[in-house]
Tab-separated table of C-alpha atoms in Angstrom:
chain	number	residue	atom	x	y	z
A	1362	MET	CA	0.000	0.000	0.000
A	1363	GLY	CA	2.819	2.397	0.842
A	1364	ALA	CA	4.641	1.822	-2.432
A	1365	ALA	CA	1.330	1.994	-4.315
A	1366	LEU	CA	0.608	5.400	-2.790
A	1367	GLY	CA	4.067	6.464	-3.954
A	1368	CYS	CA	3.037	5.406	-7.477
A	1369	MET	CA	-0.102	7.479	-7.181
A	1370	VAL	CA	1.845	10.582	-6.138
A	1371	GLY	CA	4.290	10.062	-8.978
A	1372	GLN	CA	1.468	9.706	-11.482
A	1373	LEU	CA	-0.239	12.840	-10.161
A	1374	SER	CA	3.018	14.754	-10.610
A	1375	TYR	CA	4.343	13.273	-13.856
A	1376	GLY	CA	3.525	14.908	-17.174
A	1377	LYS	CA	1.843	17.956	-15.653
A	1378	LYS	CA	2.953	21.317	-16.971
A	1379	LYS	CA	3.308	22.690	-13.437
A	1380	TRP	CA	5.637	19.817	-12.516
A	1381	GLU	CA	7.542	19.336	-15.792
A	1382	ASN	CA	10.790	20.525	-14.182
A	1383	ILE	CA	10.782	17.349	-12.048
A	1384	ASP	CA	9.784	14.850	-14.765
A	1385	HIS	CA	13.283	13.324	-14.651
A	1386	VAL	CA	12.925	12.660	-10.898
A	1387	ILE	CA	9.464	11.157	-11.286
A	1388	ARG	CA	10.546	9.044	-14.262
A	1389	LYS	CA	13.287	7.538	-12.110
A	1390	ALA	CA	11.163	7.053	-8.962
A	1391	LEU	CA	7.996	5.625	-10.514
A	1392	PRO	CA	9.411	2.273	-11.687
A	1393	ILE	CA	11.031	1.701	-8.298
A	1394	VAL	CA	7.865	2.215	-6.258
A	1395	TYR	CA	5.796	0.363	-8.866
A	1396	ASN	CA	8.110	-2.675	-8.745
A	1397	ALA	CA	8.094	-2.665	-4.947
A	1398	ALA	CA	4.296	-2.517	-4.902
A	1399	THR	CA	3.896	-5.375	-7.370
A	1400	ASP	CA	6.621	-7.476	-5.740
A	1401	LEU	CA	5.164	-7.139	-2.240
A	1402	VAL	CA	1.719	-8.559	-3.006
A	1403	PRO	CA	2.856	-12.142	-3.813
A	1404	LEU	CA	5.074	-12.125	-0.723
A	1405	ILE	CA	1.917	-12.168	1.411
A	1406	ASP	CA	0.985	-15.553	-0.032
A	1407	ARG	CA	4.581	-16.805	0.199
A	1408	ASP	CA	4.628	-15.913	3.888
A	1409	THR	CA	1.435	-17.897	4.475
A	1410	GLU	CA	2.827	-20.856	2.534
A	1411	ALA	CA	6.058	-20.734	4.549
A	1412	PHE	CA	4.210	-20.875	7.854
A	1413	ASN	CA	1.956	-23.658	6.574
A	1414	CYS	CA	5.063	-25.650	5.657
A	1415	PHE	CA	6.315	-25.368	9.236
A	1416	PHE	CA	2.892	-26.121	10.711
A	1417	LYS	CA	2.559	-29.193	8.484
A	1418	ALA	CA	5.955	-30.418	9.700
A	1419	LEU	CA	4.772	-30.169	13.311
A	1420	LYS	CA	1.992	-32.638	12.504
A	1421	MET	CA	4.275	-35.227	10.908
A	1422	PRO	CA	4.523	-38.613	12.637
A	1423	ASP	CA	7.568	-39.297	14.765
A	1424	SER	CA	7.271	-42.896	15.913
A	1425	THR	CA	10.472	-44.184	14.316
A	1426	GLN	CA	13.925	-42.651	14.087
A	1427	GLU	CA	13.456	-42.196	10.352
A	1428	GLU	CA	10.177	-40.308	10.935
A	1429	LYS	CA	11.821	-38.194	13.625
A	1430	ASP	CA	14.655	-37.294	11.246
A	1431	LYS	CA	12.214	-36.378	8.463
A	1432	LYS	CA	10.122	-34.316	10.872
A	1433	ARG	CA	13.176	-32.489	12.227
A	1434	SER	CA	14.355	-31.735	8.699
A	1435	ALA	CA	10.903	-30.534	7.597
A	1436	LYS	CA	10.589	-28.319	10.690
A	1437	ARG	CA	14.021	-26.812	10.033
A	1438	GLU	CA	13.124	-26.124	6.392
A	1439	GLY	CA	9.725	-24.703	7.347
A	1440	ILE	CA	11.084	-22.395	10.020
A	1441	MET	CA	13.829	-21.098	7.731
A	1442	LEU	CA	11.172	-20.273	5.141
A	1443	SER	CA	9.106	-18.633	7.882
A	1444	VAL	CA	12.061	-16.369	8.676
A	1445	THR	CA	13.572	-15.731	5.250
A	1446	CYS	CA	10.277	-14.872	3.558
A	1447	PRO	CA	9.559	-11.907	5.872
A	1448	LEU	CA	13.206	-10.864	5.529
A	1449	THR	CA	12.590	-10.714	1.779
A	1450	THR	CA	9.464	-8.669	2.450
A	1451	MET	CA	11.505	-6.259	4.555
A	1452	ALA	CA	14.147	-5.891	1.850
A	1453	THR	CA	11.522	-5.392	-0.847
A	1454	GLY	CA	9.711	-2.768	1.205
A	1455	ASN	CA	12.964	-1.019	2.008
A	1456	SER	CA	13.826	-0.868	-1.700
A	1457	ALA	CA	11.123	1.794	-2.153
A	1458	TRP	CA	12.374	4.301	0.437
A	1459	GLU	CA	14.752	6.319	-1.740
A	1460	ALA	CA	12.153	6.746	-4.474
A	1461	LEU	CA	9.485	7.663	-1.930
A	1462	MET	CA	11.891	10.200	-0.460
A	1463	GLU	CA	12.437	11.777	-3.887
A	1464	LEU	CA	8.674	11.991	-4.316
A	1465	ALA	CA	8.402	13.607	-0.871
A	1466	ILE	CA	11.000	16.192	-1.856
A	1467	HIS	CA	9.869	16.914	-5.402
A	1468	GLY	CA	6.348	15.562	-5.889
A	1469	ASN	CA	3.110	17.468	-6.164
A	1470	ILE	CA	2.687	19.462	-2.924
A	1471	ASN	CA	-1.025	18.658	-2.960
A	1472	CYS	CA	-0.131	14.988	-2.501
A	1473	VAL	CA	2.118	15.222	0.549
A	1474	SER	CA	-0.518	13.654	2.797
A	1475	ASP	CA	-0.468	10.637	0.456
A	1476	ILE	CA	3.316	10.487	0.838
A	1477	GLN	CA	2.904	10.555	4.629
A	1478	VAL	CA	0.316	7.773	4.585
A	1479	GLY	CA	2.390	5.809	2.081
A	1480	ALA	CA	5.493	6.101	4.252
A	1481	LYS	CA	3.563	5.005	7.330
A	1482	CYS	CA	2.078	2.039	5.430
A	1483	LEU	CA	5.454	1.017	4.030
A	1484	HIS	CA	6.965	1.221	7.494
A	1485	THR	CA	4.104	-0.807	8.962
A	1486	GLY	CA	4.701	-3.521	6.370
A	1487	VAL	CA	8.399	-3.690	7.215
A	1488	TRP	CA	7.608	-3.636	10.944
A	1489	GLY	CA	5.050	-6.421	10.516
A	1490	ALA	CA	7.551	-8.566	8.632
A	1491	TYR	CA	10.065	-7.894	11.411
A	1492	GLN	CA	7.534	-9.191	13.935
A	1493	ASN	CA	7.193	-12.398	11.888
A	1494	VAL	CA	10.956	-12.859	11.920
A	1495	LYS	CA	11.146	-12.142	15.640
A	1496	ILE	CA	8.421	-14.606	16.598
A	1497	ASN	CA	9.922	-17.405	14.487
A	1498	LEU	CA	13.596	-16.906	15.388
A	1499	PRO	CA	13.506	-18.946	18.615
A	1500	GLU	CA	12.733	-22.008	16.471
A	1501	VAL	CA	16.005	-21.577	14.556
A	1502	LYS	CA	18.256	-23.963	16.458
A	1503	ASP	CA	21.657	-22.904	15.086
A	1504	GLU	CA	22.783	-19.968	17.230
A	1505	ASP	CA	25.042	-18.387	14.583
A	1506	THR	CA	22.275	-18.516	11.991
A	1507	ARG	CA	19.790	-17.106	14.500
A	1508	LYS	CA	22.146	-14.205	15.347
A	1509	LYS	CA	22.762	-13.439	11.676
A	1510	LEU	CA	19.048	-13.460	10.857
A	1511	ARG	CA	18.219	-11.301	13.886
A	1512	GLN	CA	20.876	-8.775	12.912
A	1513	GLU	CA	19.622	-8.655	9.326
A	1514	ALA	CA	16.057	-8.065	10.538
A	1515	GLU	CA	17.090	-5.404	13.047
A	1516	GLU	CA	19.136	-3.551	10.427
A	1517	ALA	CA	16.238	-3.644	7.970
A	1518	LEU	CA	13.828	-2.329	10.590
A	1519	GLY	CA	16.333	0.370	11.576
A	1520	ARG	CA	16.538	1.494	7.957
A	1521	ALA	CA	12.744	1.672	7.745
A	1522	ASP	CA	12.601	3.657	10.999
A	1523	GLU	CA	15.182	6.160	9.724
A	1524	CYS	CA	13.587	6.551	6.304
A	1525	LEU	CA	10.103	7.019	7.736
A	1526	GLU	CA	11.334	9.742	10.062
A	1527	LYS	CA	13.241	11.459	7.264
A	1528	ILE	CA	10.234	11.456	4.917
A	1529	LEU	CA	7.924	12.798	7.603
A	1530	GLN	CA	10.409	15.605	8.302
A	1531	ILE	CA	10.710	16.430	4.594
A	1532	VAL	CA	6.938	16.617	4.224
A	1533	GLN	CA	6.602	18.758	7.332
A	1534	GLN	CA	9.188	21.199	5.959
A	1535	ARG	CA	7.403	21.373	2.615
A	1536	GLN	CA	4.111	22.054	4.366
A	1537	ILE	CA	5.668	24.859	6.439
A	1538	GLN	CA	7.215	26.383	3.287
A	1539	ALA	CA	3.900	26.143	1.425
A	1540	VAL	CA	2.041	27.948	4.217
A	1541	SER	CA	4.644	30.704	4.473
A	1542	SER	CA	4.786	31.289	0.686
């Protein structure tokens, strides 16, 4: 939703006589936010499938050693999918920040509230994916892998936090300038 709102702002700014001096910025930003928006939608289903894989593994029989080994392997595979899929979601969401920032700086001033909402939505998506990583990490048995995945998730969330704050500040400044003009 956040990247899609960025697309909307870009489309409301692009090709308009009043905004023709920023066409080059919009032309660069639009494909980035569009790709993020279209790439994020299928990740919702992939996340569900990843969790279902883990949940299915929990229900596997474990009467014999062979069954126990298969169950352990399936659980490990399922939990890794349940962690790496939201990490992919975080990375995909974070790929839209720079373009959204350019739209916040240069886009149609009448659309700044859409940039604010878009930034909040994008951040919420990254934060939600972080929560999925966090809740599934205790199931990752290898400590080094768990640490690496936690660090990756925390860095991605930190980037989203910083970018959200920056965009909100940019929009606030533009609003102040617009009122005082």
